[in-house]
Tab-separated table of C-alpha atoms and ligand atoms in Angstrom:
chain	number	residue	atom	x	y	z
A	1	UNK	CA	0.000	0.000	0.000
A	2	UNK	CA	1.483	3.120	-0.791
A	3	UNK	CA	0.331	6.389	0.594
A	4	UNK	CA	3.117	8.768	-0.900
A	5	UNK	CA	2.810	9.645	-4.773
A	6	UNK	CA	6.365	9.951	-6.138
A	7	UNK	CA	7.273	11.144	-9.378
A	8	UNK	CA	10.393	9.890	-10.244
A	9	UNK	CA	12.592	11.833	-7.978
A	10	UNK	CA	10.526	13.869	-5.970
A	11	UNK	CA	8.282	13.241	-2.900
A	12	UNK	CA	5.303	15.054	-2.210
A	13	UNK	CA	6.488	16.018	1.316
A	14	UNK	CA	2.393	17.235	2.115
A	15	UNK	CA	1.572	13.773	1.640
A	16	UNK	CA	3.937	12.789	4.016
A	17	UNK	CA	3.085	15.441	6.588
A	18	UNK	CA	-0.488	14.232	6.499
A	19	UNK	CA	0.484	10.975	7.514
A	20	UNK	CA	0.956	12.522	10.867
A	21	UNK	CA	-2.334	12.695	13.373
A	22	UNK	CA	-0.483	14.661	15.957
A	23	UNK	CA	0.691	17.744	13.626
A	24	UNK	CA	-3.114	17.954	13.878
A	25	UNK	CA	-3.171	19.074	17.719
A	26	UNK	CA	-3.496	22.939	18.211
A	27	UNK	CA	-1.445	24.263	20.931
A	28	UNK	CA	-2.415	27.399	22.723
A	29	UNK	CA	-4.763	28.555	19.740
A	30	UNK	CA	-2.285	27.621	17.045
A	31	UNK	CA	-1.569	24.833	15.215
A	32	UNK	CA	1.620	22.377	16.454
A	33	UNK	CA	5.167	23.660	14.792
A	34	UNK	CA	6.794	20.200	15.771
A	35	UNK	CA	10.744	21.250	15.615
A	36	UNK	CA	11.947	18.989	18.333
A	37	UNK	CA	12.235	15.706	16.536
A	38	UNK	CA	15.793	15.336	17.828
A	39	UNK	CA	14.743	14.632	20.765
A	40	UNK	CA	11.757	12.195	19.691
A	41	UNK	CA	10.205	12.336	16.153
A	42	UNK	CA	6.322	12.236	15.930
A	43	UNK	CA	4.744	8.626	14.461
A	44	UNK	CA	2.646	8.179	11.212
A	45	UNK	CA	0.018	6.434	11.463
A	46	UNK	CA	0.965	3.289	9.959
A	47	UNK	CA	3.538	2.942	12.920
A	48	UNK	CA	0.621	3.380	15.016
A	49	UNK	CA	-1.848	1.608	13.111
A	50	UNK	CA	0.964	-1.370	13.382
A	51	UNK	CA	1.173	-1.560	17.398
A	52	UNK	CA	-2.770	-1.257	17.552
A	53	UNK	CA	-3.088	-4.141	15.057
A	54	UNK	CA	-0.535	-6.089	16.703
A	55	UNK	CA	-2.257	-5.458	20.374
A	56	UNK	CA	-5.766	-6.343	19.046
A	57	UNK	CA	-4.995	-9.684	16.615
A	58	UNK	CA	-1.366	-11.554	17.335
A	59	UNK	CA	-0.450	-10.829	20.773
A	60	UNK	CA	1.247	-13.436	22.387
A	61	UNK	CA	5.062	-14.061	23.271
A	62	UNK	CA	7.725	-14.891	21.134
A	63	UNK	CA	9.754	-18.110	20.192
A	64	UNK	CA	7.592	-20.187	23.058
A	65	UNK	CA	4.291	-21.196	22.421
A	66	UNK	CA	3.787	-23.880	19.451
A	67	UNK	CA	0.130	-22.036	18.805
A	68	UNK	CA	-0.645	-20.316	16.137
A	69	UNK	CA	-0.580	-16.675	17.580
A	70	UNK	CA	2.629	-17.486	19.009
A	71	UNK	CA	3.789	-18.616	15.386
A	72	UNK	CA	2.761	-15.166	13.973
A	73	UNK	CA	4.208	-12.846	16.793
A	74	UNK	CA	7.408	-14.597	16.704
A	75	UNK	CA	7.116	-14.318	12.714
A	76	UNK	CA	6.308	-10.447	12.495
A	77	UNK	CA	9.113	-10.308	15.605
A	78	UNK	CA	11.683	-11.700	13.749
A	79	UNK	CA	10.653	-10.413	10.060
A	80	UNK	CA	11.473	-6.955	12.150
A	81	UNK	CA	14.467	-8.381	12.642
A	82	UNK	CA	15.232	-8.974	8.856
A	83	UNK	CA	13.574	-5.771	8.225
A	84	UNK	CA	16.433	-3.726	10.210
A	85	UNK	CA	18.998	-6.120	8.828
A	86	UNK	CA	18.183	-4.635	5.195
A	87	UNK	CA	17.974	-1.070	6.438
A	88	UNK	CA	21.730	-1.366	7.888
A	89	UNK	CA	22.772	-4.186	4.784
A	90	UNK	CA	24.023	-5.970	7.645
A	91	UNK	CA	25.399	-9.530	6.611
A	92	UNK	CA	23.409	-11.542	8.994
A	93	UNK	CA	20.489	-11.000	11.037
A	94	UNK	CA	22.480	-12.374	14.020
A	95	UNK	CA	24.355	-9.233	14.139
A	96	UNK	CA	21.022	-7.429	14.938
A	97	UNK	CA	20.337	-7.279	18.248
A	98	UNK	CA	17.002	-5.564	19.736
A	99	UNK	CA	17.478	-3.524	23.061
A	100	UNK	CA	15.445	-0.246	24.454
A	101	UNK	CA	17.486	1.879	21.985
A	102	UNK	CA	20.741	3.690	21.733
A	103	UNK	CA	21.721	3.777	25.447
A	104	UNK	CA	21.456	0.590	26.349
A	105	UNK	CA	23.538	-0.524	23.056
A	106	UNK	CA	26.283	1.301	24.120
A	107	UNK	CA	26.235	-0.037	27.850
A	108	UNK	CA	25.982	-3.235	26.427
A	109	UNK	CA	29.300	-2.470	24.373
A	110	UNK	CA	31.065	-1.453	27.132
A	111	UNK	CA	29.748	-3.858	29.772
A	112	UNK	CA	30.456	-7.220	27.225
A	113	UNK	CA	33.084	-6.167	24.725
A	114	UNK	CA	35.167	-3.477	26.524
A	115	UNK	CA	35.077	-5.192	29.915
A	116	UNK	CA	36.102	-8.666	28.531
A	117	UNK	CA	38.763	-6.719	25.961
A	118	UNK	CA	40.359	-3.824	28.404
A	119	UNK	CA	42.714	-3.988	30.897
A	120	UNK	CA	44.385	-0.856	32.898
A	121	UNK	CA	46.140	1.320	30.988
A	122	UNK	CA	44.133	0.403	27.745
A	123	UNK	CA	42.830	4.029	26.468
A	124	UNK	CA	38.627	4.487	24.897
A	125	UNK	CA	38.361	8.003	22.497
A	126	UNK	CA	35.530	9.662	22.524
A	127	UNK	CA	34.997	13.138	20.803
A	128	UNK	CA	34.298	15.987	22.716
A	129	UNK	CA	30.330	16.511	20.511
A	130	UNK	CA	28.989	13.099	22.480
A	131	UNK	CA	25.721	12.736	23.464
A	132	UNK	CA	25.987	12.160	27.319
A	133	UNK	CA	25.231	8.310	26.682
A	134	UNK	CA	28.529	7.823	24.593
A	135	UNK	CA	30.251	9.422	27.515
A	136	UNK	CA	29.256	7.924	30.935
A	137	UNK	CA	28.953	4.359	30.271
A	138	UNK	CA	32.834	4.692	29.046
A	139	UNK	CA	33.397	6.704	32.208
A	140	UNK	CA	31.738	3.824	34.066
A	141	UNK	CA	34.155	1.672	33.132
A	142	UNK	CA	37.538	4.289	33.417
A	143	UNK	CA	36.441	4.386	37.607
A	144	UNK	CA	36.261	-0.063	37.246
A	145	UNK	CA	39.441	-0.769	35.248
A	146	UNK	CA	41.305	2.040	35.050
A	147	UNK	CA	41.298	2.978	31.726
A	148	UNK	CA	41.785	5.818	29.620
A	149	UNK	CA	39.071	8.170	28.345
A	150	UNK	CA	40.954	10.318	25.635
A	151	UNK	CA	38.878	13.357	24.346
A	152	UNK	CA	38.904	14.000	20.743
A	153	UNK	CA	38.517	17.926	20.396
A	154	UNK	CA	36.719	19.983	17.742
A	155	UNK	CA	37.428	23.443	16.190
A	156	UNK	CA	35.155	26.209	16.677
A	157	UNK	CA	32.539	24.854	13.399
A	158	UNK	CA	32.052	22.191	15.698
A	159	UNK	CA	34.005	19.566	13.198
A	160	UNK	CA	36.659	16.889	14.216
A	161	UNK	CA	39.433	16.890	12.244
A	162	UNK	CA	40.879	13.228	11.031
A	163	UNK	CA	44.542	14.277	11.105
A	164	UNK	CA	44.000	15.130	15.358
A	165	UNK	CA	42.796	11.530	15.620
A	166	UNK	CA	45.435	10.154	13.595
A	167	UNK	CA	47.397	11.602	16.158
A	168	UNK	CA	45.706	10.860	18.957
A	169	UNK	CA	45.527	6.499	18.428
A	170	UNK	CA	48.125	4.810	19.442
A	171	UNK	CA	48.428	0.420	20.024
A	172	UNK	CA	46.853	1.315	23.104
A	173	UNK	CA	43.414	2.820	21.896
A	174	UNK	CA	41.012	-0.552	21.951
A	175	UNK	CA	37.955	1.384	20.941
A	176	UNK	CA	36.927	4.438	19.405
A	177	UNK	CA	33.172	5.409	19.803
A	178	UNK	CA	32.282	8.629	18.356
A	179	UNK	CA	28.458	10.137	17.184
A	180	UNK	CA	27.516	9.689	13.459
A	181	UNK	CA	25.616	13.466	13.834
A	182	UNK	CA	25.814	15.357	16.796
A	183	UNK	CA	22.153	15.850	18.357
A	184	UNK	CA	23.477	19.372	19.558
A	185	UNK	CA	25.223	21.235	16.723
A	186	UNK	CA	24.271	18.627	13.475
A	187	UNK	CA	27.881	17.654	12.597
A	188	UNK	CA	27.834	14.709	10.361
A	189	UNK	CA	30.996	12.602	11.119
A	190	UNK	CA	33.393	11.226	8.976
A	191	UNK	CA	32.971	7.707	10.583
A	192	UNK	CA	33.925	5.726	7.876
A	193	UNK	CA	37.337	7.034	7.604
A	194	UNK	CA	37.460	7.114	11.544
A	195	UNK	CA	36.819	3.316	11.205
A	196	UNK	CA	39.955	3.186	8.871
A	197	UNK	CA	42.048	5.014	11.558
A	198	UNK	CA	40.709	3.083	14.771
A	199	UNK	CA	41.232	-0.194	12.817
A	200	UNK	CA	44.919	1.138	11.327
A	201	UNK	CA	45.989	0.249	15.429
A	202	UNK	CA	43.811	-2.592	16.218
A	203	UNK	CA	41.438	-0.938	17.652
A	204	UNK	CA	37.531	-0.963	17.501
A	205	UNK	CA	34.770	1.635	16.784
A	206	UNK	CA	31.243	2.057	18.298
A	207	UNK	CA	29.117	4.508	16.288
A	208	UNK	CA	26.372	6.315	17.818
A	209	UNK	CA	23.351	6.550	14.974
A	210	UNK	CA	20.654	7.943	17.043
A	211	UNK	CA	21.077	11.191	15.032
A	212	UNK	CA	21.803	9.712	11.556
A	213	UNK	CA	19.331	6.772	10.931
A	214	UNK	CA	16.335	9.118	10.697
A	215	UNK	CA	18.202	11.646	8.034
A	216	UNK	CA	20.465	9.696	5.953
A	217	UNK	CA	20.769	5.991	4.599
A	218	UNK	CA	22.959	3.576	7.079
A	219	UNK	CA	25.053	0.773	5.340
A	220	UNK	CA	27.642	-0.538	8.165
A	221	UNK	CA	29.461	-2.648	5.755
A	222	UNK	CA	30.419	0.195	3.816
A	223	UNK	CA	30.973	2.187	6.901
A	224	UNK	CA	33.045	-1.206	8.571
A	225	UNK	CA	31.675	-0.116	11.537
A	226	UNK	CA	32.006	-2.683	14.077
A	227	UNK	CA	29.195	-1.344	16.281
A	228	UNK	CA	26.182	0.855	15.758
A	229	UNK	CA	23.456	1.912	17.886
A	230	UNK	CA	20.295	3.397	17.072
A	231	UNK	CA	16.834	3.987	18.358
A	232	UNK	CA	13.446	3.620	17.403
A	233	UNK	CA	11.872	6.617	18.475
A	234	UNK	CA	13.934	9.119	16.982
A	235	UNK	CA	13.430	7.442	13.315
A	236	UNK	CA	9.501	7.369	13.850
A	237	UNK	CA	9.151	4.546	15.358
A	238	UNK	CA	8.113	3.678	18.920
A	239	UNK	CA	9.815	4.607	22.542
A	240	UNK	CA	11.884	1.526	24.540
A	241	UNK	CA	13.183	-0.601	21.145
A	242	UNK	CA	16.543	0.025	19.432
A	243	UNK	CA	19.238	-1.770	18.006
A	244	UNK	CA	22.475	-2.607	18.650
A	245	UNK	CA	24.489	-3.668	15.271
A	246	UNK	CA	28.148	-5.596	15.810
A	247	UNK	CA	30.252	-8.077	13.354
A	248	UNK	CA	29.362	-11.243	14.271
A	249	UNK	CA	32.449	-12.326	14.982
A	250	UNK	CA	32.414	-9.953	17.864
A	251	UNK	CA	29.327	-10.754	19.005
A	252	UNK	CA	30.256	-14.468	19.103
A	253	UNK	CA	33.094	-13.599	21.620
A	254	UNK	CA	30.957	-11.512	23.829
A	255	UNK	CA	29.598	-12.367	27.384
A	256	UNK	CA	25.941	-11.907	27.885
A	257	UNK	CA	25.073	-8.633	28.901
A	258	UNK	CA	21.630	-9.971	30.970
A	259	UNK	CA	21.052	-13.091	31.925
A	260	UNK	CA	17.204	-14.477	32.450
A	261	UNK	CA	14.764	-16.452	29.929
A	262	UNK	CA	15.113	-16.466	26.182
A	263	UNK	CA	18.915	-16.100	26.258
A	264	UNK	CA	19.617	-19.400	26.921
A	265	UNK	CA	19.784	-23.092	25.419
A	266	UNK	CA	19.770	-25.071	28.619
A	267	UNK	CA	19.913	-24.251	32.264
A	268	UNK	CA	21.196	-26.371	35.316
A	269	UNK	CA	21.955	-25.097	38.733
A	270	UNK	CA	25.987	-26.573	37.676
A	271	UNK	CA	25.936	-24.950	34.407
A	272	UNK	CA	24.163	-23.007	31.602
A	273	UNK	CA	24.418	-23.080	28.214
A	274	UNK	CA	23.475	-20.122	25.930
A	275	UNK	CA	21.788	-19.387	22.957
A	276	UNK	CA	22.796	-18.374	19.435
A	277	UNK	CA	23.059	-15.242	18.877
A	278	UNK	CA	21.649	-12.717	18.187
A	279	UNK	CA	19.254	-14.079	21.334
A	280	UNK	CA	22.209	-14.469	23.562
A	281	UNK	CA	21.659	-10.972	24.098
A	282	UNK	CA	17.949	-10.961	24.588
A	283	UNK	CA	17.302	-12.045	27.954
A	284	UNK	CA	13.595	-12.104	28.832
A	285	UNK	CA	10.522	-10.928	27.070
A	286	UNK	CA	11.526	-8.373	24.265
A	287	UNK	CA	9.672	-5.078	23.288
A	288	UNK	CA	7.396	-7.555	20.523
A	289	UNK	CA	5.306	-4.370	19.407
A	290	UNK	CA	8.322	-2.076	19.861
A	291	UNK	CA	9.826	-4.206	16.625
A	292	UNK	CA	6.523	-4.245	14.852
A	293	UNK	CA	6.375	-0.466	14.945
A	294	UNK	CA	10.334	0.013	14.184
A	295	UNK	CA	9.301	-2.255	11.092
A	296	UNK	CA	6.544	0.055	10.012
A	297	UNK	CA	8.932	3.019	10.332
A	298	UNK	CA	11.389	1.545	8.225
A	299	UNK	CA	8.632	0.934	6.032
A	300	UNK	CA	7.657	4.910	5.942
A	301	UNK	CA	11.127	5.591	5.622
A	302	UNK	CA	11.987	3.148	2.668
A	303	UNK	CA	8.627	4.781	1.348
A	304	UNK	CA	9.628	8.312	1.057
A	305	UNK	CA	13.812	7.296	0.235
A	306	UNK	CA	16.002	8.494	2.625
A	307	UNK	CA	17.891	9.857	-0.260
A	308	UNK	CA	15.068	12.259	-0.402
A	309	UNK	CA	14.287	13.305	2.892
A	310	UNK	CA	18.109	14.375	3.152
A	311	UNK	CA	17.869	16.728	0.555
A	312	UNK	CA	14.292	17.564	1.935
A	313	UNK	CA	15.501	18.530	5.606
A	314	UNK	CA	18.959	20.095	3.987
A	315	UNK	CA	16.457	22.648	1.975
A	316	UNK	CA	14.982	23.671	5.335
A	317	UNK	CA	18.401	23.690	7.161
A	318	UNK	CA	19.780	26.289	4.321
A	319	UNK	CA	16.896	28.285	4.409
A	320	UNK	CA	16.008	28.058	8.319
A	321	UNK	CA	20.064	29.412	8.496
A	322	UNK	CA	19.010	31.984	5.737
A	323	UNK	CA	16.729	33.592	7.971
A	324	UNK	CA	18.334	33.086	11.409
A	325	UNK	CA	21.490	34.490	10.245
A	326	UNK	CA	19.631	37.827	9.581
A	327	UNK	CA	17.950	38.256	13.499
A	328	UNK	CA	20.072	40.420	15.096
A	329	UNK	CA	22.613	39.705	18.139
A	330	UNK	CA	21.086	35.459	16.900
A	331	UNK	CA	24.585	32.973	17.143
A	332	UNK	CA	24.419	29.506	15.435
A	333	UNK	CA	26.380	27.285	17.365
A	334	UNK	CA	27.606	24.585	15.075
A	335	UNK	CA	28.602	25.540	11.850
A	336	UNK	CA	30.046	22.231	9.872
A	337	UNK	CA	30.253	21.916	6.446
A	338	UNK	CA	28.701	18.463	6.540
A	339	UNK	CA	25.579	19.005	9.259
A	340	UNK	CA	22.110	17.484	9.179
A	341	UNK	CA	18.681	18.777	10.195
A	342	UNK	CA	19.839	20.298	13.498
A	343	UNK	CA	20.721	24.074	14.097
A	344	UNK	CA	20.969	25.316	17.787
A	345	UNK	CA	21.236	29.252	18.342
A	346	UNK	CA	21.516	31.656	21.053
A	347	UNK	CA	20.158	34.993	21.547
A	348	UNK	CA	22.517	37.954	22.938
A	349	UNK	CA	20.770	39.036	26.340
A	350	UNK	CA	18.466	36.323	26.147
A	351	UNK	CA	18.271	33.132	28.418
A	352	UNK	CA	17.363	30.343	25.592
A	353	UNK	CA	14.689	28.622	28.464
A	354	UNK	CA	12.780	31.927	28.265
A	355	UNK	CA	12.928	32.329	24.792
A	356	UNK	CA	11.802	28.634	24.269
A	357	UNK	CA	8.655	29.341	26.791
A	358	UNK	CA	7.648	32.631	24.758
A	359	UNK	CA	7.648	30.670	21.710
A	360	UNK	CA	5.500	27.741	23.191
A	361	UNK	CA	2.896	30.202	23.779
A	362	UNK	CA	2.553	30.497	19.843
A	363	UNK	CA	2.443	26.718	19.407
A	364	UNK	CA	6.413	26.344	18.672
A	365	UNK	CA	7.709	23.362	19.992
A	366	UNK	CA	12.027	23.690	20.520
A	367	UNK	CA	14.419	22.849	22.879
A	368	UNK	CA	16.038	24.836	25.069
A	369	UNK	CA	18.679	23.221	26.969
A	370	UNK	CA	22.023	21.538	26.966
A	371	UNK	CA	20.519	18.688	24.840
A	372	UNK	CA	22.783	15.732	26.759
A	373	UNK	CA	26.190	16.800	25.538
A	374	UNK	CA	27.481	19.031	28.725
A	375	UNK	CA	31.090	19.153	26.969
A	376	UNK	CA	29.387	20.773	23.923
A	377	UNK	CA	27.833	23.450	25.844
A	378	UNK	CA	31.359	24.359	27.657
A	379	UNK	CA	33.167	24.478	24.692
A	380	UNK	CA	31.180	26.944	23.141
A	381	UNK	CA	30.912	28.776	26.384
A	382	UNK	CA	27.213	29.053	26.895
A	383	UNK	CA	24.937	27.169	29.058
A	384	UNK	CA	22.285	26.252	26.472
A	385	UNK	CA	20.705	26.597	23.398
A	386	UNK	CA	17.707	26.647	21.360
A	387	UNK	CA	17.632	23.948	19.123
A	388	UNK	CA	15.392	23.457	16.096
A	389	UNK	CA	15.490	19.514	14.741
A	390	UNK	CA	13.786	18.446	11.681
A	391	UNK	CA	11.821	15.660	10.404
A	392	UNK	CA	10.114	14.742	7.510
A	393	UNK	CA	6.774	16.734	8.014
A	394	UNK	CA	8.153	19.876	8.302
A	395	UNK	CA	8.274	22.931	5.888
A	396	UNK	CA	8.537	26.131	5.296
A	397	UNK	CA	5.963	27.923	6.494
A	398	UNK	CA	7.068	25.706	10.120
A	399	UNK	CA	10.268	28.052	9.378
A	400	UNK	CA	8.320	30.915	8.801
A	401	UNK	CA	6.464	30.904	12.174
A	402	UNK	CA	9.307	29.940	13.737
A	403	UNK	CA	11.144	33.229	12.750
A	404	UNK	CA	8.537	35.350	13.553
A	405	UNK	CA	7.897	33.671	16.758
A	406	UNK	CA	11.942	34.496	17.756
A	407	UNK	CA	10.899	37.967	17.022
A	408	UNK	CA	8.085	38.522	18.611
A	409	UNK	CA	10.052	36.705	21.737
A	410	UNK	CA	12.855	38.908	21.567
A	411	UNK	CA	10.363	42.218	21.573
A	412	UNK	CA	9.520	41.097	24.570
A	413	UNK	CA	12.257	39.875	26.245
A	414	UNK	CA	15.032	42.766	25.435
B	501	PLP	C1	18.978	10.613	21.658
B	501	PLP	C2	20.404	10.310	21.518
B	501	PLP	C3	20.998	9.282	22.273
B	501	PLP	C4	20.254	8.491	23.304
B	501	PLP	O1	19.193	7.796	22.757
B	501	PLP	P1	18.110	7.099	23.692
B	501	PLP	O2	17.004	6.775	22.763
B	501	PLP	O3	17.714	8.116	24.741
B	501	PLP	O4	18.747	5.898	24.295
B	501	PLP	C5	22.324	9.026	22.059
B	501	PLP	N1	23.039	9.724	21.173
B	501	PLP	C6	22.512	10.698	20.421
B	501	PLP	C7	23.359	11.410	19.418
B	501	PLP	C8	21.176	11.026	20.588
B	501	PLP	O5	20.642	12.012	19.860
């Protein structure tokens, strides 16, 4: 069923927008500008319509019963599972591994890979644009072992620069985990030659997609990534399912990360033996209708092309700068040449929490705050900002009111 005319290259992005019941909601008096959808994006209906379907006609748990209903949740379960290993063109789909979404891929990284592969002195790099999540659970794990958290810096744009981390690795480094986009400023990464580096001394690299899987197509192969994270919610799918991707090879050498039902093959008080993968990592009862809905997202996303919605949300991020850049006393903070639908700003004179509570009032929805990444906020020396995020139902006229809701703030707050 298709529910988006295309011509041959071109999407008709209204379509798309009216696949969305909640851009229906008016907000004091006005209808919803949605510009926060890096910090959640809103669902089409087909996501929903999948959960509710799921819910009312093949609920039942996965890979137990022999029943028929059990049969078809564990088929649509696992057909999410193939689903995901298509959107990634990972080899196998035991290298996909569901989990409540970006977060808990990374602690599970650094609690069964790092843990098992670290010993004291060992150094992890990180850059200095990580979401919060790419920074404690290494931290975690500095306080256990002893290890080495290196910072990888950027330069005022907000860019890393490949030569500094060519520098920087050394026979020590035993993992590199770095953002693909940066939530807070929209830097795009150069992962795959930051692969090529981390792998140049032996060394592995974790890359952070929450950012990037929503904006821009994924293919870890190319990449040679040998982890990636991502979550559902951010790429229209549900809240609490995500996926962690890792080389099978790695995966195979891995402790569990949880131990409980599921993720085992047999189970004696003397020993227990566990399953294959990927469901040596999936202890206990897994999000079933989380998957579903990721699967229908994928689906809205294969739907429109990804290739398309890039240069989509790119059209808005040139003009949305277009106009920012001519408010007066307005920064941008982040200003890479390679930067997705993200632009964060601040206001001379103006704390960005009261700004972003003026603009609610005309049915705005930004964020105002230090968006998980601390480190970014202290290197540009401020202690938030507004950020606008894109997604594919935005346009425009979103930009429009958007600009004349910073002015009309800025009236009345200077
Ligand atoms: C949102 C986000 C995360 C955390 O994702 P969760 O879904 O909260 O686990 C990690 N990294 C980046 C870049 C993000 O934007």
């Amino acid at each position: 069923m298709s529910e988006i005319s295309m011509s041959k290259n071109s999407v008709d992005f209204a379509q798309v927008r009216a696949q969305f019941p909640i851009l229906e909601v008016v907000e004091n008096g006005f209808p919803l500008v949605y510009l926060d959808s890096g910090a959640t994006s809103q669902k089409p209906q087909r996501v929903i319509d999948a959960v509710t379907q799921y819910y009312r006609e093949e609920n039942a748990n996965v890979h137990r019963g022999v029943y028929g209903l059990s049969e078809r949740a564990t088929e649509k379960y696992e057909g999410a599972r193939e689903k995901v290993r298509t959107f990634l063109n990972a080899k196998s789909t035991k290298e996909i591994v569901f989990v409540r979404g970006t977060t808990e891929a990374i602690n599970l990284v650094a609690h069964s890979w790092v843990s098992e592969n670290l010993t004291e002195g060992d150094e992890v790099i990180v850059t200095e644009m990580e979401h919060h999540s790419n920074i404690v659970p290494w931290q975690l794990l500095r306080d256990k072992l002893g290890i080495r958290l290196t910072v990888l810096r950027m330069n005022q744009k907000g860019e890393i620069c490949l030569n500094a981390l060519k520098g920087l690795v050394s026979e020590k480094t035993k993992m590199v985990s770095v953002t693909h986009m940066s939530n807070a400023l929209g830097t795009i990464n150069p992962v795959k030659e930051m692969a090529e580096i981390a792998h140049s001394v032996g060394a592995k690299i974790m890359v952070d997609g929450a950012q990037a899987t929503p904006h821009m197509s994924v293919d870890v192969q190319d990449l040679d990534c040998d982890f990636y994270a991502f979550s559902g919610h951010k790429m229209y799918g549900p809240t609490g399912i995500g996926v962690l991707y890792a080389k099978e090879a790695l995966l195979e050498k891995m402790a569990p990360y949880q131990g409980g039902g599921d993720m085992i093959y047999s189970v004696s008080f003397d020993k227990t033996e566990y399953n294959v993968l990927p469901y040596k990592f999936e202890a206990g009862t897994p999000h079933i209708s989380g998957a579903i809905g990721l699967a229908a997202a994928i689906d809205f996303l294969n739907e429109v092309g990804l290739d398309n919605l890039a240069r989509h949300e790119h059209a808005l991020l040139e003009y949305a700068t277009e106009q920012l850049s001519q408010i007066d006393g307005l920064r941008i903070i982040g200003q890479a040449e390679n930067k997705g639908g993200v632009i964060s700003f601040v206001l001379d004179g103006v704390h960005p929490h009261d700004m972003a509570t003026l603009m609610d009032q005309d049915g705005i929805a930004v964020r105002a705050s230090h968006h998980c990444a601390m480190p970014v906020m202290q290197h540009f020396n401020v202690p938030a900002t507004i950020r606008a995020s894109f997604g594919a139902y935005n346009n425009f006229e979103d930009i429009d009111r958007l600009i004349a809701s910073i002015n009309d703030a800025k009236e009345m707050l200077l």
